CSV table of C-alpha atoms in Angstrom, one decimal:
chain,number,residue,atom,x,y,z
A,882,MET,CA,6.2,-32.1,-22.5
A,883,LYS,CA,2.5,-32.7,-21.3
A,884,LYS,CA,0.7,-29.6,-20.2
A,885,LEU,CA,0.2,-30.2,-16.5
A,886,GLY,CA,2.9,-29.2,-14.1
A,887,PHE,CA,3.3,-29.9,-10.4
A,888,GLY,CA,3.5,-26.7,-8.4
A,889,LEU,CA,5.3,-27.6,-5.2
A,890,MET,CA,3.8,-24.7,-3.4
A,891,ARG,CA,0.8,-26.2,-1.6
A,892,LEU,CA,2.1,-29.6,-0.4
A,893,PRO,CA,0.2,-31.7,2.2
A,894,GLN,CA,1.2,-31.0,5.6
A,895,ASN,CA,1.4,-32.8,8.8
A,896,ASP,CA,0.5,-29.9,10.8
A,897,ALA,CA,-1.9,-27.3,9.3
A,898,ALA,CA,-0.3,-24.5,11.4
A,899,LYS,CA,3.2,-25.2,10.1
A,900,ALA,CA,3.7,-25.0,6.5
A,901,SER,CA,7.3,-26.3,6.4
A,902,ASP,CA,6.0,-29.8,8.1
A,903,VAL,CA,5.2,-31.4,4.8
A,904,ASP,CA,4.0,-35.0,4.5
A,905,ILE,CA,7.1,-36.3,2.8
A,906,GLU,CA,5.6,-39.8,2.1
A,907,GLN,CA,2.5,-38.5,0.5
A,908,VAL,CA,4.5,-36.3,-1.5
A,909,LYS,CA,6.6,-39.1,-3.0
A,910,LYS,CA,3.4,-41.0,-3.8
A,911,MET,CA,2.3,-38.0,-5.6
A,912,VAL,CA,5.6,-37.5,-7.5
A,913,ASP,CA,5.5,-41.4,-8.5
A,914,LEU,CA,2.2,-41.2,-9.8
A,915,PHE,CA,2.8,-38.0,-11.9
A,916,MET,CA,6.0,-39.5,-13.3
A,917,GLU,CA,4.4,-42.7,-14.1
A,918,LYS,CA,1.7,-41.0,-16.2
A,919,GLY,CA,4.2,-39.2,-18.3
A,920,PHE,CA,4.2,-35.7,-16.6
A,921,THR,CA,7.7,-34.3,-15.9
A,922,TYR,CA,7.5,-30.6,-15.0
A,923,PHE,CA,8.1,-29.7,-11.3
A,924,ASP,CA,8.0,-26.1,-10.0
A,925,THR,CA,9.5,-25.0,-6.7
A,926,ALA,CA,10.8,-21.8,-5.1
A,927,ILE,CA,12.8,-20.8,-2.0
A,928,MET,CA,9.7,-19.4,-0.1
A,929,TYR,CA,7.1,-22.3,-0.8
A,930,ASN,CA,5.8,-24.4,2.0
A,931,GLY,CA,7.5,-22.4,4.7
A,932,GLY,CA,10.8,-22.6,2.9
A,933,ALA,CA,10.8,-26.4,2.7
A,934,SER,CA,9.7,-26.8,-0.9
A,935,GLU,CA,13.1,-27.0,-2.5
A,936,ARG,CA,14.4,-29.6,0.0
A,937,VAL,CA,11.4,-31.5,-0.5
A,938,ALA,CA,11.9,-31.6,-4.3
A,939,LYS,CA,15.2,-33.1,-3.5
A,940,ILE,CA,14.0,-35.9,-1.2
A,941,ALA,CA,10.9,-36.7,-3.3
A,942,LEU,CA,12.2,-36.3,-6.8
A,943,VAL,CA,15.9,-35.5,-7.3
A,944,ASP,CA,17.1,-38.3,-5.0
A,945,ARG,CA,14.8,-40.7,-6.6
A,946,TYR,CA,14.7,-40.3,-10.3
A,947,PRO,CA,17.4,-39.8,-13.2
A,948,ARG,CA,18.1,-36.1,-13.6
A,949,GLU,CA,17.2,-36.3,-17.2
A,950,SER,CA,13.8,-37.9,-16.6
A,951,PHE,CA,12.2,-34.6,-15.2
A,952,THR,CA,12.1,-30.8,-15.7
A,953,MET,CA,12.8,-28.6,-12.6
A,954,ALA,CA,12.0,-24.9,-12.2
A,955,THR,CA,12.9,-22.6,-9.2
A,956,LYS,CA,13.2,-18.8,-8.8
A,957,LEU,CA,15.1,-15.9,-7.5
A,958,HIS,CA,12.8,-13.6,-5.4
A,959,ALA,CA,13.6,-9.9,-4.6
A,960,ALA,CA,12.8,-10.3,-1.0
A,961,PHE,CA,15.9,-12.7,-0.4
A,962,PHE,CA,18.8,-10.6,-1.5
A,963,ASN,CA,20.2,-7.1,-1.1
A,964,THR,CA,23.8,-7.3,-2.5
A,965,LEU,CA,25.2,-9.1,-5.5
A,966,GLU,CA,26.9,-11.5,-3.2
A,967,GLU,CA,23.6,-12.4,-1.6
A,968,ARG,CA,22.0,-13.0,-5.0
A,969,ASP,CA,24.7,-15.6,-5.7
A,970,LYS,CA,24.4,-17.2,-2.3
A,971,VAL,CA,20.5,-17.5,-2.8
A,972,PHE,CA,21.2,-19.5,-6.2
A,973,ASP,CA,23.9,-21.7,-4.9
A,974,SER,CA,21.8,-22.5,-1.9
A,975,GLN,CA,19.1,-23.6,-4.3
A,976,LEU,CA,21.5,-26.0,-6.1
A,977,GLU,CA,22.4,-27.4,-2.9
A,978,LYS,CA,18.9,-27.7,-1.4
A,979,THR,CA,17.5,-29.4,-4.6
A,980,GLY,CA,20.5,-31.2,-5.4
A,981,ALA,CA,19.5,-30.8,-9.0
A,982,GLY,CA,22.9,-29.8,-10.5
A,983,TYR,CA,21.2,-27.4,-12.9
A,984,PHE,CA,17.7,-25.7,-13.3
A,985,ASP,CA,15.9,-26.3,-16.6
A,986,TYR,CA,13.8,-23.2,-15.9
A,987,TYR,CA,14.9,-20.4,-13.6
A,988,LEU,CA,12.9,-17.2,-13.2
A,989,LEU,CA,12.9,-14.0,-11.7
A,990,HIS,CA,9.9,-14.1,-9.6
A,991,GLY,CA,6.8,-12.0,-8.9
A,992,ILE,CA,8.0,-9.1,-11.1
A,993,ASP,CA,5.8,-5.9,-10.7
A,994,SER,CA,6.4,-2.3,-10.8
A,995,SER,CA,7.9,-2.1,-7.4
A,996,MET,CA,10.2,-5.1,-7.7
A,997,LEU,CA,11.3,-4.4,-11.4
A,998,ALA,CA,13.8,-1.8,-10.1
A,999,LYS,CA,15.6,-4.1,-7.8
A,1000,TYR,CA,16.1,-6.9,-10.4
A,1001,GLU,CA,17.3,-4.1,-12.8
A,1002,GLU,CA,19.3,-2.5,-10.1
A,1003,PHE,CA,21.1,-5.9,-9.5
A,1004,ASP,CA,21.5,-6.6,-13.0
A,1005,CYS,CA,19.4,-9.8,-12.7
A,1006,PHE,CA,18.3,-10.3,-16.3
A,1007,ASP,CA,21.9,-10.6,-17.3
A,1008,TRP,CA,22.8,-12.4,-14.3
A,1009,ILE,CA,20.5,-15.5,-15.3
A,1010,LEU,CA,22.0,-15.4,-18.7
A,1011,GLU,CA,25.7,-15.8,-17.2
A,1012,LYS,CA,24.2,-19.0,-15.4
A,1013,LYS,CA,22.9,-20.1,-18.6
A,1014,ALA,CA,26.1,-19.8,-20.2
A,1015,ARG,CA,27.7,-22.0,-17.6
A,1016,GLY,CA,25.2,-24.8,-18.0
A,1017,LEU,CA,23.5,-23.9,-14.6
A,1018,VAL,CA,20.2,-22.8,-16.2
A,1019,LYS,CA,18.9,-23.9,-19.4
A,1020,HIS,CA,16.0,-21.4,-20.0
A,1021,ALA,CA,15.5,-18.0,-18.6
A,1022,GLY,CA,12.5,-16.1,-17.9
A,1023,PHE,CA,10.3,-14.4,-15.2
A,1024,SER,CA,7.0,-14.6,-13.4
A,1025,TYR,CA,4.8,-11.7,-13.6
A,1026,HIS,CA,2.1,-9.6,-11.8
A,1027,ASP,CA,1.3,-6.3,-13.0
A,1028,SER,CA,-0.2,-4.5,-16.1
A,1029,ALA,CA,0.0,-5.6,-19.7
A,1030,GLU,CA,1.6,-2.2,-20.7
A,1031,LEU,CA,4.4,-2.9,-18.3
A,1032,LEU,CA,5.0,-6.4,-19.5
A,1033,ASP,CA,5.1,-5.2,-22.9
A,1034,GLU,CA,8.0,-2.7,-21.8
A,1035,ILE,CA,9.8,-5.5,-20.0
A,1036,LEU,CA,9.7,-7.8,-22.9
A,1037,THR,CA,10.6,-5.1,-25.4
A,1038,ARG,CA,13.7,-4.3,-23.2
A,1039,HIS,CA,14.7,-7.8,-22.4
A,1040,PRO,CA,13.9,-10.0,-25.6
A,1041,GLU,CA,16.5,-12.4,-24.3
A,1042,MET,CA,14.0,-13.7,-21.9
A,1043,GLU,CA,12.6,-17.0,-23.1
A,1044,PHE,CA,9.3,-17.3,-21.5
A,1045,VAL,CA,7.0,-15.7,-19.0
A,1046,GLN,CA,4.9,-17.2,-16.1
A,1047,LEU,CA,1.5,-15.6,-15.8
A,1048,GLN,CA,-1.4,-15.8,-13.6
A,1049,ILE,CA,-4.2,-17.0,-16.0
A,1050,ASN,CA,-7.5,-18.4,-15.1
A,1051,TYR,CA,-11.1,-17.7,-16.4
A,1052,LEU,CA,-12.1,-15.7,-13.6
A,1053,ASP,CA,-9.3,-13.1,-14.1
A,1054,TRP,CA,-9.1,-13.3,-17.9
A,1055,GLU,CA,-11.0,-10.0,-18.2
A,1056,SER,CA,-10.0,-8.4,-14.8
A,1057,GLN,CA,-8.9,-4.8,-14.9
A,1058,TRP,CA,-6.5,-5.7,-12.1
A,1059,VAL,CA,-4.9,-9.0,-13.1
A,1060,GLN,CA,-5.3,-8.6,-16.6
A,1061,SER,CA,-4.7,-12.1,-17.6
A,1062,GLY,CA,-6.0,-12.0,-21.2
A,1063,LYS,CA,-4.2,-8.7,-22.0
A,1064,CYS,CA,-0.9,-10.3,-20.6
A,1065,TYR,CA,-1.1,-13.3,-22.4
A,1066,GLU,CA,-1.8,-11.4,-25.6
A,1067,VAL,CA,1.5,-9.4,-24.9
A,1068,ALA,CA,3.4,-12.6,-24.4
A,1069,VAL,CA,2.0,-13.9,-27.8
A,1070,LYS,CA,3.1,-10.6,-29.4
A,1071,HIS,CA,6.5,-11.1,-28.3
A,1072,GLY,CA,6.7,-14.8,-29.2
A,1073,LYS,CA,7.2,-16.2,-25.8
A,1074,PRO,CA,5.7,-19.3,-24.5
A,1075,VAL,CA,3.6,-19.0,-21.5
A,1076,ILE,CA,3.6,-21.1,-18.2
A,1077,VAL,CA,0.4,-20.6,-16.2
A,1078,MET,CA,0.2,-20.2,-12.4
A,1079,GLU,CA,-2.9,-20.0,-10.5
A,1080,PRO,CA,-5.2,-21.5,-12.8
A,1081,VAL,CA,-7.7,-22.4,-10.0
A,1082,LYS,CA,-6.9,-19.3,-8.2
A,1083,GLY,CA,-5.8,-20.7,-5.0
A,1084,GLY,CA,-8.9,-23.2,-4.9
A,1085,THR,CA,-11.6,-20.5,-5.6
A,1086,LEU,CA,-12.3,-22.1,-8.7
A,1087,ALA,CA,-12.6,-25.6,-7.2
A,1088,ARG,CA,-15.5,-24.4,-4.8
A,1089,VAL,CA,-17.6,-22.1,-6.8
A,1090,PRO,CA,-21.1,-20.7,-6.3
A,1091,GLU,CA,-24.1,-23.3,-6.6
A,1092,GLU,CA,-25.3,-21.4,-9.7
A,1093,ALA,CA,-22.0,-21.7,-11.4
A,1094,GLU,CA,-21.6,-25.4,-10.2
A,1095,ARG,CA,-24.9,-26.2,-11.8
A,1096,LEU,CA,-23.9,-24.8,-15.1
A,1097,PHE,CA,-20.8,-27.2,-15.2
A,1098,LYS,CA,-22.7,-30.3,-13.8
A,1099,ASP,CA,-25.6,-29.8,-16.0
A,1100,TYR,CA,-23.1,-29.9,-19.1
A,1101,ALA,CA,-20.9,-32.7,-17.8
A,1102,PRO,CA,-21.7,-34.2,-14.4
A,1103,GLU,CA,-18.7,-36.5,-14.4
A,1104,ARG,CA,-16.1,-33.6,-14.5
A,1105,SER,CA,-14.8,-32.0,-11.3
A,1106,ILE,CA,-15.3,-28.3,-10.8
A,1107,SER,CA,-11.4,-27.6,-10.9
A,1108,SER,CA,-11.0,-29.4,-14.3
A,1109,TRP,CA,-12.8,-26.5,-16.1
A,1110,ALA,CA,-10.5,-24.1,-14.6
A,1111,ILE,CA,-7.4,-26.1,-15.6
A,1112,ARG,CA,-8.5,-27.0,-18.9
A,1113,PHE,CA,-9.3,-23.1,-19.6
A,1114,ALA,CA,-5.7,-22.4,-19.2
A,1115,ALA,CA,-4.4,-25.3,-21.0
A,1116,SER,CA,-6.7,-24.6,-24.1
A,1117,LEU,CA,-4.7,-21.6,-24.8
A,1118,GLU,CA,-2.6,-22.2,-27.8
A,1119,HIS,CA,0.8,-20.7,-26.5
A,1120,VAL,CA,0.7,-22.0,-23.2
A,1121,MET,CA,3.4,-24.4,-22.5
A,1122,VAL,CA,2.4,-25.8,-19.2
A,1123,VAL,CA,-0.2,-25.2,-16.4
A,1124,LEU,CA,1.0,-25.4,-13.0
A,1125,SER,CA,-1.4,-26.9,-10.3
A,1126,GLY,CA,-0.6,-26.7,-6.7
A,1127,MET,CA,-1.8,-30.1,-5.8
A,1128,SER,CA,-2.2,-31.0,-1.8
A,1129,ASN,CA,-3.1,-34.7,-2.0
A,1130,VAL,CA,-3.2,-37.6,-4.0
A,1131,GLU,CA,-6.8,-37.3,-4.7
A,1132,GLN,CA,-6.2,-33.8,-6.4
A,1133,MET,CA,-3.4,-35.3,-8.7
A,1134,GLU,CA,-5.5,-38.3,-9.7
A,1135,ASP,CA,-8.1,-35.7,-10.6
A,1136,ASN,CA,-6.0,-33.7,-12.7
A,1137,ILE,CA,-4.4,-36.5,-14.4
A,1138,SER,CA,-7.7,-38.1,-15.3
A,1139,TYR,CA,-8.4,-35.3,-17.8
A,1140,MET,CA,-4.7,-33.9,-18.5
A,1141,GLU,CA,-3.3,-37.3,-19.6
A,1142,GLU,CA,-5.0,-37.2,-22.8
A,1143,PHE,CA,-5.8,-33.6,-22.9
A,1144,ARG,CA,-8.6,-32.2,-25.0
A,1145,PRO,CA,-9.1,-28.4,-25.4
A,1146,LEU,CA,-12.4,-26.7,-24.5
A,1147,ASN,CA,-14.7,-26.3,-27.4
A,1148,GLU,CA,-16.6,-23.0,-28.0
A,1149,GLU,CA,-19.4,-24.1,-26.0
A,1150,GLU,CA,-17.4,-24.9,-23.0
A,1151,LYS,CA,-15.6,-21.6,-23.3
A,1152,GLN,CA,-18.8,-19.7,-23.1
A,1153,LEU,CA,-19.8,-21.8,-20.0
A,1154,THR,CA,-16.5,-20.6,-18.1
A,1155,ALA,CA,-17.3,-16.8,-19.2
A,1156,ARG,CA,-20.8,-17.3,-17.6
A,1157,ALA,CA,-19.3,-18.8,-14.5
A,1158,ALA,CA,-16.8,-16.1,-14.3
A,1159,ARG,CA,-19.7,-13.4,-14.3
A,1160,ILE,CA,-21.3,-15.4,-11.4
A,1161,ILE,CA,-18.4,-15.8,-9.2
A,1162,ASN,CA,-17.2,-12.1,-9.6
A,1163,SER,CA,-20.7,-10.9,-8.5
A,1164,GLN,CA,-20.2,-12.8,-5.2
A,1165,ILE,CA,-16.7,-13.0,-4.2
A,1166,ALA,CA,-15.7,-10.7,-1.6
A,1167,VAL,CA,-12.0,-10.9,-1.5
A,1168,PRO,CA,-10.0,-12.3,-4.4
A,1169,CYS,CA,-7.2,-14.0,-2.6
A,1170,THR,CA,-5.5,-16.9,-4.2
A,1171,GLY,CA,-4.1,-18.2,-0.9
A,1172,CYS,CA,-0.6,-18.0,-2.0
A,1173,ALA,CA,0.3,-17.0,1.7
A,1174,TYR,CA,3.1,-14.5,0.8
A,1175,CYS,CA,1.5,-12.1,3.2
A,1176,THR,CA,1.9,-14.4,6.4
A,1177,GLY,CA,5.5,-14.9,6.6
A,1178,GLY,CA,6.4,-11.6,8.0
A,1179,CYS,CA,3.0,-10.9,9.8
A,1180,PRO,CA,4.1,-9.7,13.4
A,1181,ALA,CA,0.4,-10.8,14.6
A,1182,LYS,CA,0.9,-14.1,12.9
A,1183,ILE,CA,-2.6,-13.7,11.4
A,1184,ALA,CA,-3.8,-16.5,9.1
A,1185,ILE,CA,-4.7,-14.0,6.5
A,1186,PRO,CA,-5.5,-16.5,3.5
A,1187,GLN,CA,-7.6,-18.8,5.7
A,1188,TYR,CA,-9.6,-16.0,7.1
A,1189,PHE,CA,-10.2,-14.6,3.6
A,1190,SER,CA,-11.5,-18.1,2.5
A,1191,LEU,CA,-13.9,-18.4,5.3
A,1192,TYR,CA,-15.2,-15.0,4.8
A,1193,ASN,CA,-15.6,-15.3,0.9
A,1194,GLU,CA,-17.7,-18.6,1.8
A,1195,ASP,CA,-19.7,-16.6,4.2
A,1196,MET,CA,-20.5,-13.9,1.9
A,1197,ARG,CA,-22.0,-16.2,-0.5
A,1198,GLU,CA,-24.5,-17.6,2.1
A,1199,ASN,CA,-27.8,-16.0,3.0
A,1200,LEU,CA,-26.9,-15.2,6.4
A,1201,LYS,CA,-30.0,-13.3,7.1
A,1202,GLU,CA,-31.7,-16.7,7.1
A,1203,LYS,CA,-29.1,-18.9,8.7
A,1204,GLY,CA,-27.6,-16.4,11.1
A,1205,TRP,CA,-24.7,-18.8,11.6
A,1206,THR,CA,-22.3,-20.9,9.7
A,1207,ALA,CA,-19.7,-23.6,10.5
A,1208,ASN,CA,-17.0,-21.0,9.5
A,1209,TYR,CA,-17.5,-19.2,12.7
A,1210,SER,CA,-16.3,-22.4,14.5
A,1211,GLN,CA,-13.5,-22.8,11.9
A,1212,TYR,CA,-12.6,-19.1,12.5
A,1213,ALA,CA,-12.5,-19.7,16.3
A,1214,ASN,CA,-10.4,-22.7,15.8
A,1215,LEU,CA,-7.9,-21.2,13.6
A,1216,ALA,CA,-7.6,-18.2,16.1
A,1217,LYS,CA,-6.3,-20.6,18.9
A,1218,LYS,CA,-3.1,-21.0,16.7
A,1219,PHE,CA,-2.9,-17.8,14.7
A,1220,GLY,CA,-3.4,-14.0,15.6
A,1221,ARG,CA,-7.2,-12.8,15.0
A,1222,ALA,CA,-8.1,-10.5,12.2
A,1223,GLY,CA,-8.7,-7.7,14.7
A,1224,GLU,CA,-5.1,-8.1,16.0
A,1225,CYS,CA,-3.7,-6.5,12.8
A,1226,ILE,CA,-1.5,-3.5,13.5
A,1227,ALA,CA,-1.6,-2.2,10.0
A,1228,CYS,CA,2.1,-2.4,9.5
A,1229,GLY,CA,1.4,-2.9,5.9
A,1230,GLN,CA,4.2,-5.7,5.0
A,1231,CYS,CA,1.3,-8.0,3.7
A,1232,GLU,CA,0.2,-5.5,1.0
A,1233,ARG,CA,3.6,-4.9,-0.1
A,1234,VAL,CA,4.3,-8.5,-1.0
A,1235,CYS,CA,0.6,-9.3,-2.2
A,1236,PRO,CA,0.8,-10.5,-5.9
A,1237,GLN,CA,-3.1,-9.5,-6.2
A,1238,HIS,CA,-2.3,-5.9,-4.7
A,1239,LEU,CA,-5.3,-6.4,-2.3
A,1240,PRO,CA,-6.2,-3.9,0.5
A,1241,ILE,CA,-5.5,-6.5,3.1
A,1242,ILE,CA,-5.5,-4.3,6.2
A,1243,GLU,CA,-9.2,-2.9,5.2
A,1244,ARG,CA,-10.3,-6.6,4.5
A,1245,LEU,CA,-9.1,-7.8,7.6
A,1246,LYS,CA,-11.2,-5.2,9.4
A,1247,GLU,CA,-14.2,-6.7,7.5
A,1248,VAL,CA,-13.2,-10.0,8.7
A,1249,ALA,CA,-12.8,-8.9,12.3
A,1250,LYS,CA,-16.3,-7.3,12.4
A,1251,HIS,CA,-18.0,-10.3,10.7
A,1252,TYR,CA,-16.5,-13.0,13.1
A,1253,GLY,CA,-16.3,-10.4,16.2
A,1254,ARG,CA,-12.7,-9.6,16.2
């Protein structure tokens, strides 16, 4: 299997304000190009694209290609069940929505210290193995957002898990919070192949500060900035596949251009990514990946990831000289459809589901102050 996977999480939309309004025809073109070039791994989940992702997978992929020609992964998320019966209903609905018949890879999704207790309480690890015994799941594993120490405990307690999905990118490789490098080492220690999520950190590593961009362009002017991030993750020996949440045909064409005949980073290139990480980390204000888990239950309907993206860009600008950026207008336009940052009621639901464990409430206060509520 080639190392690039199609993450069906940030699909092209017809309406930017409605995540579930997916541009199906563009997705079909993307699927066709992906398959034509020999890539076969597709990753979806119940909550992706406002809950539309699994059905889009059926329309764009399952209904149009022989089942044995592609690999499909989806996930059980703790937020979608509170009883054993609901747990099974989620799985059955996923089979129905995707029309896949079975899942090549099935994951307990987003495990961290808080979610682990629920997965254990409802015996979800053995539950996946039961699905596997019935031929409904080919490979059982989990995605993970927490410390390397806890990951070691889980894999020691559950050696039956066949793989682990980790957030790995050159920005988070040495992060004391995400611990990409340490978690990868734990997976290798336990002999588990790794699937990589967030290799471009929600687009952060596609739009890097000018100083970091110059590093990359001086070395290889023909390469896209995001290619460095994808190749960093794919260069790791025990990585099975790197998921990229491609949002249009152009992004897919770029990824395919260097992943079709993949060449790992050499030592000099690895050093460049390390230097770029130091530059970016010195300038980034909010390390948000744009996953949008925080927005689904927001009572004020605040466009949290979009506001953080605008704020990060402005924090990299010399605002004392400029005084104003186009992001002020972008913020105003978004605020016509969504709640403003200053309308946050501090209910905390966003922080409870954030995989990055960000202090979202406090950061929204900073955004509100910056853009005038």
